[in-house]
PDB file of C-alpha atoms in Angstrom:
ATOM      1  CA  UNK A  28      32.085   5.169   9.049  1.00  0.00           C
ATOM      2  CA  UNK A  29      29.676   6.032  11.778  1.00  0.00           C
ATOM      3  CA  UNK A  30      26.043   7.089  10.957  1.00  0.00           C
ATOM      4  CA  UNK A  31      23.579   9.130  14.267  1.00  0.00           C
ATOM      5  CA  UNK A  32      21.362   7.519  15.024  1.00  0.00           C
ATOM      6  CA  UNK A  33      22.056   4.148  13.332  1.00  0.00           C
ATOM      7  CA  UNK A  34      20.907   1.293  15.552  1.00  0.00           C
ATOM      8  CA  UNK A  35      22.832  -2.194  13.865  1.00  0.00           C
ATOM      9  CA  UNK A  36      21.697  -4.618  16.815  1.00  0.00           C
ATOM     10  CA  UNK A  37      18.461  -4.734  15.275  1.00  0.00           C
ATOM     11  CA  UNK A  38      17.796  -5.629  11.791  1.00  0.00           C
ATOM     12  CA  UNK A  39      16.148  -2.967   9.062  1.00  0.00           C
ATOM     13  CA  UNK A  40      13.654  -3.756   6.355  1.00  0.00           C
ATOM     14  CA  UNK A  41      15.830  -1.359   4.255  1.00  0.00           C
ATOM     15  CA  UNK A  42      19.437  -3.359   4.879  1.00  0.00           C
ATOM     16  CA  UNK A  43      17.751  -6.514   4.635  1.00  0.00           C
ATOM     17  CA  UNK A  44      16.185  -5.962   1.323  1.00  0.00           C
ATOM     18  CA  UNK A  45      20.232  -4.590   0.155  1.00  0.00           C
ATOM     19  CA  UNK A  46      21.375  -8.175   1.052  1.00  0.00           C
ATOM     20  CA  UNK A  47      18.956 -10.178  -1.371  1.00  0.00           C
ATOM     21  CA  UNK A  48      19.274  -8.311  -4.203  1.00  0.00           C
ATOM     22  CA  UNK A  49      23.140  -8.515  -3.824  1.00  0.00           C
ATOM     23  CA  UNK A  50      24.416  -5.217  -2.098  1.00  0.00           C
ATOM     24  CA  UNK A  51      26.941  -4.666   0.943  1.00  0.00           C
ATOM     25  CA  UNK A  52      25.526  -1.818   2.730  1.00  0.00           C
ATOM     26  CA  UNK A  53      23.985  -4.510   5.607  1.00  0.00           C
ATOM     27  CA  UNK A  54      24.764  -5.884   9.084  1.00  0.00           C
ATOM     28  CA  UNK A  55      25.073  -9.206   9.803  1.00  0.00           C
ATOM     29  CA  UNK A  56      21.774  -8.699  11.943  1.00  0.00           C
ATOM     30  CA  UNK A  57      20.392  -7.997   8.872  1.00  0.00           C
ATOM     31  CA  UNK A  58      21.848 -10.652   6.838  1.00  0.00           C
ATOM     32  CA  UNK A  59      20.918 -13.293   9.713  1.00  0.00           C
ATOM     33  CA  UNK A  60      16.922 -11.887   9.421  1.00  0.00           C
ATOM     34  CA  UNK A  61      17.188 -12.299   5.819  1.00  0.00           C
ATOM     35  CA  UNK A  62      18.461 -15.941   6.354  1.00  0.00           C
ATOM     36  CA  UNK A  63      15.842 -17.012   8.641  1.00  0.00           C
ATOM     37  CA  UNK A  64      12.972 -15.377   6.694  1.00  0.00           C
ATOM     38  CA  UNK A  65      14.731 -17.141   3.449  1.00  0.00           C
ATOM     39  CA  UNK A  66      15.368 -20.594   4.959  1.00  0.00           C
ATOM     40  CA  UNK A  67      11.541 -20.611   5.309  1.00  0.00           C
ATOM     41  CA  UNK A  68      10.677 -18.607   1.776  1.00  0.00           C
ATOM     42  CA  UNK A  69      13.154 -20.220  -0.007  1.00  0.00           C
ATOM     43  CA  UNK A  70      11.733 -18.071  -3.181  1.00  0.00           C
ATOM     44  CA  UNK A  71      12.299 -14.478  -0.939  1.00  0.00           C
ATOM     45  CA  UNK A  72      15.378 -13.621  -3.088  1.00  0.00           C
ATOM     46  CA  UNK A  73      12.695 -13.802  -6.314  1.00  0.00           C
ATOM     47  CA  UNK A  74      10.230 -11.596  -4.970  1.00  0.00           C
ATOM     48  CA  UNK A  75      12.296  -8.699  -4.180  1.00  0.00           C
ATOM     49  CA  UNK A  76      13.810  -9.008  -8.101  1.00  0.00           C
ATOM     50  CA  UNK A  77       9.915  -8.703  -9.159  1.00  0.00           C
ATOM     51  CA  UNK A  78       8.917  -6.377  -6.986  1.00  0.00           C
ATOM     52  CA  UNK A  79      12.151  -4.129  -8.000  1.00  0.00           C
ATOM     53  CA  UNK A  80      11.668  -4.588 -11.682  1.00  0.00           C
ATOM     54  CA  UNK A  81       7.830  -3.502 -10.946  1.00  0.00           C
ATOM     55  CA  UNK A  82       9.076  -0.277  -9.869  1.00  0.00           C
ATOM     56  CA  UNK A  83      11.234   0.014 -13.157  1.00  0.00           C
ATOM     57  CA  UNK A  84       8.388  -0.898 -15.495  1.00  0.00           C
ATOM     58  CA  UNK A  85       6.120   1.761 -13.338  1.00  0.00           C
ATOM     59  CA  UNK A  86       8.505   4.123 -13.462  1.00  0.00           C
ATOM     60  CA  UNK A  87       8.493   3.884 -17.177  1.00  0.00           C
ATOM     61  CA  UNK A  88       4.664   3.726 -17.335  1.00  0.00           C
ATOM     62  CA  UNK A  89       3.841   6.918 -15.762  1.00  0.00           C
ATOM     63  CA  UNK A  90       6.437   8.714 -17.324  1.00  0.00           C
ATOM     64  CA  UNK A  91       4.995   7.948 -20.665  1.00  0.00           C
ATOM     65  CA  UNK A  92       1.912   9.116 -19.177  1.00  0.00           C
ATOM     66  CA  UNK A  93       3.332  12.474 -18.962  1.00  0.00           C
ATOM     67  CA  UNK A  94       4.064  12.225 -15.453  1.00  0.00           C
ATOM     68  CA  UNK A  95       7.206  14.666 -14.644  1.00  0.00           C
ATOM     69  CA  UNK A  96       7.339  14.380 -10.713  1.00  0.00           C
ATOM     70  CA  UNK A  97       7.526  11.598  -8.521  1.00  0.00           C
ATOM     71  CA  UNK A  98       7.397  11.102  -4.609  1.00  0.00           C
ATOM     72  CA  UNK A  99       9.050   7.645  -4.019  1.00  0.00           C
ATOM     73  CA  UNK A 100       8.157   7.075   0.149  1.00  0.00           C
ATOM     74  CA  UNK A 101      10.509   4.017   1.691  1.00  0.00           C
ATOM     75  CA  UNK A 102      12.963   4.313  -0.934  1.00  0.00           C
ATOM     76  CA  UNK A 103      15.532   1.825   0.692  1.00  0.00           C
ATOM     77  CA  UNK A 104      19.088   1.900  -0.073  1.00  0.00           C
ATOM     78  CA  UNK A 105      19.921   3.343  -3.471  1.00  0.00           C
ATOM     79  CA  UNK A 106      20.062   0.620  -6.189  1.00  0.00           C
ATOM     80  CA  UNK A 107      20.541   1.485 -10.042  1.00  0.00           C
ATOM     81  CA  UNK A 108      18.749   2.073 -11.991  1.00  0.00           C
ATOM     82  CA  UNK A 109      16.103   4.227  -9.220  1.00  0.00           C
ATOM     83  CA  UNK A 110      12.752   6.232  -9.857  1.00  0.00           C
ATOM     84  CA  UNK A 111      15.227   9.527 -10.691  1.00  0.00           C
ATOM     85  CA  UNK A 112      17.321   8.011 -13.328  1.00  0.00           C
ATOM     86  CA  UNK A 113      14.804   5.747 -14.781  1.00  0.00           C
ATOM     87  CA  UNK A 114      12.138   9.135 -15.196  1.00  0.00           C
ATOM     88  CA  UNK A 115      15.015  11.232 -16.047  1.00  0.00           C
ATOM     89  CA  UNK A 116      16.202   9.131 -18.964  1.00  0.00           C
ATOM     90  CA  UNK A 117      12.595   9.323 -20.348  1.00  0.00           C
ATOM     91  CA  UNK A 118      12.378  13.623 -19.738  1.00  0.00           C
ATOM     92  CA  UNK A 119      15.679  15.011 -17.943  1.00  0.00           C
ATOM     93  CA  UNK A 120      13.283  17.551 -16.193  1.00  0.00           C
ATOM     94  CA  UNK A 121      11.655  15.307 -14.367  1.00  0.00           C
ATOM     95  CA  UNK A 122      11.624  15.861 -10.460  1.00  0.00           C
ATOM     96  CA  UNK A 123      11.643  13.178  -7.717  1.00  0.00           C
ATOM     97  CA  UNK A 124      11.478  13.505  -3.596  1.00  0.00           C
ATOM     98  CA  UNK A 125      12.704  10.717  -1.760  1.00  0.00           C
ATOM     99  CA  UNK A 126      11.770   9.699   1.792  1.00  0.00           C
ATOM    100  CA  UNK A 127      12.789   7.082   4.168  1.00  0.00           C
ATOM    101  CA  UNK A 128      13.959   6.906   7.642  1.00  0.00           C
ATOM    102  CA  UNK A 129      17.214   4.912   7.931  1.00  0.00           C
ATOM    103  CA  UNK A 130      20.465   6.906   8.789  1.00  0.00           C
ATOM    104  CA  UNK A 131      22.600   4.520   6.652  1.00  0.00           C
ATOM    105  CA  UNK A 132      19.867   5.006   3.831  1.00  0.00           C
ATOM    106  CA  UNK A 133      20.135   8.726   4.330  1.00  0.00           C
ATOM    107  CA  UNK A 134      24.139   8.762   4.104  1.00  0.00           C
ATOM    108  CA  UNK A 135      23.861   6.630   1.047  1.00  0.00           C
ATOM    109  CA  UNK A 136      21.022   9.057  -0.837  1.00  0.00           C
ATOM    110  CA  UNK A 137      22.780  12.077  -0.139  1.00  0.00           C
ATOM    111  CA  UNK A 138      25.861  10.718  -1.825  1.00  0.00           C
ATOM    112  CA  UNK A 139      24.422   8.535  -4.856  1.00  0.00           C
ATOM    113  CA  UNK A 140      21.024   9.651  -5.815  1.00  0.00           C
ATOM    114  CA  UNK A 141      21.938  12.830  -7.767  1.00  0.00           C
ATOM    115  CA  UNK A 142      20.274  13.140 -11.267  1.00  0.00           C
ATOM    116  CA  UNK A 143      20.297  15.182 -14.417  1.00  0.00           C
ATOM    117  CA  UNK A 144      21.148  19.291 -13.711  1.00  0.00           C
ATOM    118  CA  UNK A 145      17.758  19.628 -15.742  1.00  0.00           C
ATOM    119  CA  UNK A 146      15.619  18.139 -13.154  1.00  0.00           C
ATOM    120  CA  UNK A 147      15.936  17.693  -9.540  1.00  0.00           C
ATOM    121  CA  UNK A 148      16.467  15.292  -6.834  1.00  0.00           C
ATOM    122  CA  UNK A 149      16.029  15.804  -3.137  1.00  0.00           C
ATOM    123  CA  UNK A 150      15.933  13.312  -0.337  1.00  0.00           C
ATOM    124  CA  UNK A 151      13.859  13.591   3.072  1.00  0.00           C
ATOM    125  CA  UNK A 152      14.507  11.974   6.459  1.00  0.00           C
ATOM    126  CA  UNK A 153      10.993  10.775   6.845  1.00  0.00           C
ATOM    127  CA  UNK A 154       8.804   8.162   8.149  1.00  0.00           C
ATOM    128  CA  UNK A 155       5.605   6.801   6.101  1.00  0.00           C
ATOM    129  CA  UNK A 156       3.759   7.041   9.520  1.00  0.00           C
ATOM    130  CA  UNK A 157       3.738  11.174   9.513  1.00  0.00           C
ATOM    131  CA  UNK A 158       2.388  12.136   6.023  1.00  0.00           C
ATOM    132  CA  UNK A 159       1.566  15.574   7.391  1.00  0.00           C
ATOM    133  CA  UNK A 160       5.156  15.960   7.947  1.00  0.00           C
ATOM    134  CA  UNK A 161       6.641  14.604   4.537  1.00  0.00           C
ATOM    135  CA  UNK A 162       4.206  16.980   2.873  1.00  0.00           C
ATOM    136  CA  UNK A 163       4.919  19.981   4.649  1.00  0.00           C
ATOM    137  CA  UNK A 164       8.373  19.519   4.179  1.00  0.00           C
ATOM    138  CA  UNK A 165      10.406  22.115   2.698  1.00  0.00           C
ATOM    139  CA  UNK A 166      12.449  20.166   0.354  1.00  0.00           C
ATOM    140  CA  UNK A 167       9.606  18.659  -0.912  1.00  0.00           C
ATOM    141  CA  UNK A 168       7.878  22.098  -1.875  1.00  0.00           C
ATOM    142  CA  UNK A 169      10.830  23.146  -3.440  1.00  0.00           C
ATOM    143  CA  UNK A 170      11.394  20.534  -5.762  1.00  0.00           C
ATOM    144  CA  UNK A 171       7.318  19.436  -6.228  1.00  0.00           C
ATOM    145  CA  UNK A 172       4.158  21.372  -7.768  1.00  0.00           C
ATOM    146  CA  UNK A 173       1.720  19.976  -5.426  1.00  0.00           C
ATOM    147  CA  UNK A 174      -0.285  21.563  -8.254  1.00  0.00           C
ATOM    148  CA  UNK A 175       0.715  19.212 -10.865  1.00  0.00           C
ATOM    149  CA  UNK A 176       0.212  15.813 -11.276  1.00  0.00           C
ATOM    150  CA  UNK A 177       2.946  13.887  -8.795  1.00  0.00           C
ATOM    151  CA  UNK A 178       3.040  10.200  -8.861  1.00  0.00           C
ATOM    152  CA  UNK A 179       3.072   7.919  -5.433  1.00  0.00           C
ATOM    153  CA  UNK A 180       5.599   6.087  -4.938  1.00  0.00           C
ATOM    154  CA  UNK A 181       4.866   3.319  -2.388  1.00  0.00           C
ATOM    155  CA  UNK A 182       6.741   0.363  -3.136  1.00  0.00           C
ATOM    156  CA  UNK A 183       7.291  -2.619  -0.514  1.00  0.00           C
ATOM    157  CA  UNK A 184       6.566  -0.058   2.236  1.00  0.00           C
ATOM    158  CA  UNK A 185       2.540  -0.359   3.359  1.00  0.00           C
ATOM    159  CA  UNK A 186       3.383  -3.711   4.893  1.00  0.00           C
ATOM    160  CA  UNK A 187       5.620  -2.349   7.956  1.00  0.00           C
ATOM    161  CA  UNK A 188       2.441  -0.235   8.754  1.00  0.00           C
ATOM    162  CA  UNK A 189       0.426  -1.850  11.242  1.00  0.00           C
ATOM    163  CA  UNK A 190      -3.317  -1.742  11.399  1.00  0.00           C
ATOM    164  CA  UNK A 191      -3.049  -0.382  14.655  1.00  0.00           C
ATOM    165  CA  UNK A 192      -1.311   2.480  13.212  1.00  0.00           C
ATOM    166  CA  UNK A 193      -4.330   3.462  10.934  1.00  0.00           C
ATOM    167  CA  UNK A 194      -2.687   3.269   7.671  1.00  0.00           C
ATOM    168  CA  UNK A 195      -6.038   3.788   5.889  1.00  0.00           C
ATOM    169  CA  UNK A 196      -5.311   7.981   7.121  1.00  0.00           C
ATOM    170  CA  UNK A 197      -2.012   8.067   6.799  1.00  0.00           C
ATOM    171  CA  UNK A 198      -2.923   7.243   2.683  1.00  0.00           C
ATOM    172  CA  UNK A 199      -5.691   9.618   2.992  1.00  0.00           C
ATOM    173  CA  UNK A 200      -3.898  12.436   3.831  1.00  0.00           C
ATOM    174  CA  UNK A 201      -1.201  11.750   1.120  1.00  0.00           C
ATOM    175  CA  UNK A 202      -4.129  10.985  -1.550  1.00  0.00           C
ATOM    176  CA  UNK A 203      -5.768  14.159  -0.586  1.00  0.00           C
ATOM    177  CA  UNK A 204      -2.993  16.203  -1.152  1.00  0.00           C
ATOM    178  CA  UNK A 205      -2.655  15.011  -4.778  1.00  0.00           C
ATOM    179  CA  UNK A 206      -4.034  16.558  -7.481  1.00  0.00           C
ATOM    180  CA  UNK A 207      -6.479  15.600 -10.196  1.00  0.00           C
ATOM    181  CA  UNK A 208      -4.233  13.704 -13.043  1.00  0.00           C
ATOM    182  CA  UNK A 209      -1.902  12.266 -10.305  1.00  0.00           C
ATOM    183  CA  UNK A 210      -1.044   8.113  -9.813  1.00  0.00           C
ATOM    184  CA  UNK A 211      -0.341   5.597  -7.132  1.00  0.00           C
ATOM    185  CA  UNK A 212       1.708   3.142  -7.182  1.00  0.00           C
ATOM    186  CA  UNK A 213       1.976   0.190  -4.328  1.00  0.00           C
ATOM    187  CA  UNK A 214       3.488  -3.145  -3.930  1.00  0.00           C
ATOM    188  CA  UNK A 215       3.151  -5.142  -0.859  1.00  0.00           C
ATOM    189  CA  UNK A 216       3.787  -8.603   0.582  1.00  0.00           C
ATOM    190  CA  UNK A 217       1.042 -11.087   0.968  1.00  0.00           C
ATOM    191  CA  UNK A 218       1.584 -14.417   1.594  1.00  0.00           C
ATOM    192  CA  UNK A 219      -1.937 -15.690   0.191  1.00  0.00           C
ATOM    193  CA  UNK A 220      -0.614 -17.764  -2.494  1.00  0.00           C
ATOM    194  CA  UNK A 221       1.577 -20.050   0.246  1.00  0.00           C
ATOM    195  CA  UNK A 222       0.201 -23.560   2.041  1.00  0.00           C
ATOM    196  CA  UNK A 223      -0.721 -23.080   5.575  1.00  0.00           C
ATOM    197  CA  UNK A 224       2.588 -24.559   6.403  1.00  0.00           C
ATOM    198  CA  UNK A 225       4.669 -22.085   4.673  1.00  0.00           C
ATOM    199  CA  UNK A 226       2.217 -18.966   5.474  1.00  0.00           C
ATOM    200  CA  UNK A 227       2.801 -20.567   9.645  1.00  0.00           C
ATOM    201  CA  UNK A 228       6.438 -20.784   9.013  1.00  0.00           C
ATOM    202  CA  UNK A 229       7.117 -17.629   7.096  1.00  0.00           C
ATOM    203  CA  UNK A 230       4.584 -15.569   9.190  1.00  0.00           C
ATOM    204  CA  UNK A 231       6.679 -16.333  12.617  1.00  0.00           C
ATOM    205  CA  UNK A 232       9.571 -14.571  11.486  1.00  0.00           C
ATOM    206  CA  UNK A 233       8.645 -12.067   9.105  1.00  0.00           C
ATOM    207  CA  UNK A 234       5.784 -10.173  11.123  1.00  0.00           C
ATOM    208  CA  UNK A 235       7.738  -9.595  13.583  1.00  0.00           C
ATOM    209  CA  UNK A 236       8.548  -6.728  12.019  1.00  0.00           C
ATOM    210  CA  UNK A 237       5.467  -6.417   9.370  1.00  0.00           C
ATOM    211  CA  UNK A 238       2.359  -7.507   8.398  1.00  0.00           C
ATOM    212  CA  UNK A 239       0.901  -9.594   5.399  1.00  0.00           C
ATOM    213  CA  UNK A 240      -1.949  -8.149   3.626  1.00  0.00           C
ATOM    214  CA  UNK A 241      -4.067 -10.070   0.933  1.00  0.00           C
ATOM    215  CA  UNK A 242      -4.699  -8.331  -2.096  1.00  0.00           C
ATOM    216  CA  UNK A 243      -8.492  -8.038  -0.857  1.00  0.00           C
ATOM    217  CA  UNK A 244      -7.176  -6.092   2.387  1.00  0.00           C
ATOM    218  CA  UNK A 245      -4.670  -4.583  -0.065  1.00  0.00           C
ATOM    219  CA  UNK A 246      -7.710  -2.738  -2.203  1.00  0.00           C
ATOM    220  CA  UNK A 247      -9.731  -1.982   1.188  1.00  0.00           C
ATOM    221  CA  UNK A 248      -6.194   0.245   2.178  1.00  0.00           C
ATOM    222  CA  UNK A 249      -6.856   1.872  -1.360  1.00  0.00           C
ATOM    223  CA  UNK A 250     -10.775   2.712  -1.513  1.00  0.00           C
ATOM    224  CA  UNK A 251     -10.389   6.411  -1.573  1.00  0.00           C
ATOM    225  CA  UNK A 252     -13.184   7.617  -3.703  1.00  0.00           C
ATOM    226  CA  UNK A 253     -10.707   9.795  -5.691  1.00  0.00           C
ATOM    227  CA  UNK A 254      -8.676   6.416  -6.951  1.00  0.00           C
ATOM    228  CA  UNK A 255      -9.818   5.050  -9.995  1.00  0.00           C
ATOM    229  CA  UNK A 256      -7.433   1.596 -10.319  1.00  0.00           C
ATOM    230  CA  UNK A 257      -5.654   1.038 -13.275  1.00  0.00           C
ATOM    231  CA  UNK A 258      -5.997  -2.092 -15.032  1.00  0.00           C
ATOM    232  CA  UNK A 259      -7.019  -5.278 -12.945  1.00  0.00           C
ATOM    233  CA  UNK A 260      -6.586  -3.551  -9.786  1.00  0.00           C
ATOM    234  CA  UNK A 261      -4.533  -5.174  -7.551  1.00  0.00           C
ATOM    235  CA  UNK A 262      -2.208  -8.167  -8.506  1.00  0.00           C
ATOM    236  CA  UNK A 263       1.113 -10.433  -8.649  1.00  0.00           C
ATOM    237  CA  UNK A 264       3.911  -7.567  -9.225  1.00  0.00           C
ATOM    238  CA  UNK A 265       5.067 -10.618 -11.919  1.00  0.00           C
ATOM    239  CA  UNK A 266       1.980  -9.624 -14.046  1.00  0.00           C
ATOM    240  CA  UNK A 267       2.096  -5.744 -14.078  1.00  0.00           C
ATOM    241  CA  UNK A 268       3.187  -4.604 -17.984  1.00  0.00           C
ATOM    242  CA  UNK A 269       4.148  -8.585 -17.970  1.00  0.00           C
ATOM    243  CA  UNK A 270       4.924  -7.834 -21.943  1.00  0.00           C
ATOM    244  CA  UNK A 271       7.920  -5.444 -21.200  1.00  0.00           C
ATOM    245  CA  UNK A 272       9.271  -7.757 -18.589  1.00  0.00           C
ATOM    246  CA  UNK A 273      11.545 -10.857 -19.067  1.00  0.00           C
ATOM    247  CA  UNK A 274      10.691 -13.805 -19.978  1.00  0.00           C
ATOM    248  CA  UNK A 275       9.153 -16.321 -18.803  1.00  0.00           C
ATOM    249  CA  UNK A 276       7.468 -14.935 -16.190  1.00  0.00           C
ATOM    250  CA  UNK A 277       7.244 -16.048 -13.022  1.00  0.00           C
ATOM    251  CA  UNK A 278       4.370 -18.331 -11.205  1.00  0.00           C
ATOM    252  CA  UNK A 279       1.796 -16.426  -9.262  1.00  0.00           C
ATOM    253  CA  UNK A 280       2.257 -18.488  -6.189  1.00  0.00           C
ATOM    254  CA  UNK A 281       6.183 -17.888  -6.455  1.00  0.00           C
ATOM    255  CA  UNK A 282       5.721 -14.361  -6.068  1.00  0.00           C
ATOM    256  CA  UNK A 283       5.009 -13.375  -2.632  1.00  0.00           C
ATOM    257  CA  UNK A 284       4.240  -9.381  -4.153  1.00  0.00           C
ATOM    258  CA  UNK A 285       0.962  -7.699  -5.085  1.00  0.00           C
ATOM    259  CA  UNK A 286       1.399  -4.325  -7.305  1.00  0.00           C
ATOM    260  CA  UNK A 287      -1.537  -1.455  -7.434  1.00  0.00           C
ATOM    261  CA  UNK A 288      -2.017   1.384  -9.624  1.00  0.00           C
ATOM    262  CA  UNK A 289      -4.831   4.058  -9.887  1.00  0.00           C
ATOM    263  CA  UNK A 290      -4.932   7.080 -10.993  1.00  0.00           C
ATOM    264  CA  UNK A 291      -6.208  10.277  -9.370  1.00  0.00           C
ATOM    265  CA  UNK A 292      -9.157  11.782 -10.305  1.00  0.00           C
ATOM    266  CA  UNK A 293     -11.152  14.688  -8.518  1.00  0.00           C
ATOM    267  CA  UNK A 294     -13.804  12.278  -6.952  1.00  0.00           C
TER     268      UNK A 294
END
């Protein structure tokens, strides 16, 4: 099957994330990028299980919180359980947006990510980089209460936003449209916890197509004066609600993820 728009010379943070936690829908451009990235982060493979069961154990946390909608930006290609079926299981009502901007990602959300009849599910072709555009969105209106609490989804997705692409507004303008009551949720890849050998080796291949952030940098993205962080702030996805995850957990340093949560507050 053919997808517009689909470009498979070049590999795609979405198709290469598929590949290590086990799916088909990749290239082998994609599966070569994930080899090279691996061969020099042997422990790669780990960090995308953590960072996915972060999501799950977020997911679970807000909706306990009473939180009925969700906005999950960068969704990637739909693995189960997702944010619609792990919120919907809690309260069937629940609502979620998705947005990402891979064609194959698109053909695969359409088909897979449909939820309970008592809630809803809608999917956007959208990039991170034009929040004005995700929020205006018409899909997005109909299916969110920009009125009600919504919870931010941004999950392994700030990190292939460059500083020279001012993510600092882009979060600003999707902060400010939240309201009072609302959460976000972020994971991103740091490689602070490597030796300088790995961080040189590791660095060379994966920023070509994104950049590291320490958890320091990590909280500067975040200092919106209407975020009040949750817990520690930011830290190893391992350690987020470590009690509901398996066990053991995982080392720190083998764990190249750092989760953030805050909740919205008027400021």
């Amino acid at each position: 099957m053919s997808h517009p728009g689909l470009d498979t010379s070049r590999p795609h943070p979405a198709r290469r994330y598929d590949y290590w936690l086990g799916g088909k829908d990749n290239f082998e451009t994609d599966r070569e990028s994930a080899r090279q990235i691996e061969e020099r982060m042997p422990l790669v493979r780990l960090t995308v299980q953590e960072n996915r069961w972060f999501l799950h154990r977020a997911v679970r946390f807000l909706a306990r919180q009473g939180i009925r909608q969700f906005l999950d930006i960068g969704t990637g290609i739909p693995t189960s359980p997702n944010t619609h079926e792990i919120a919907q299981e809690i309260d069937p009502s629940a609502r979620v947006v998705y947005a990402d901007n891979d064609p194959l990602v698109l053909a695969h959300a359409r088909a897979l990510l449909t939820g309970d009849k008592r809630g809803r599910t809608a999917y956007l072709d959208a990039d991170l980089r034009d929040p004005a555009k995700i929020l205006g969105n018409a899909d997005l209106r109909d299916t969110l209460d920009l009125t009600q609490p919504v919870a931010l989804m941004l999950i392994a997705i700030l990190h292939f936003v460059r500083d020279a692409e001012n993510p600092r507004a882009i979060l600003d303008t999707l902060i400010d449209a939240l309201p009072d009551g609302s959460y976000v949720v972020a994971s991103h890849v740091t490689l602070e916890y490597m030796t300088p050998e790995e961080f040189k080796a590791v660095r060379a291949v994966a920023e070509a197509q994104s950049q590291s952030r320490s958890g320091v940098e990590l909280a500067e993205l975040f200092a919106h004066p209407r975020l009040t962080p949750i817990g520690p702030g930011v830290q190893s996805v391992s350690q987020w609600w470590a009690q509901e995850a398996p066990a053991p957990r995982p080392r720190v340093e083998d764990v190249a993820c750092n989760g953030f949560v805050a909740r919205v507050t008027r400021g």
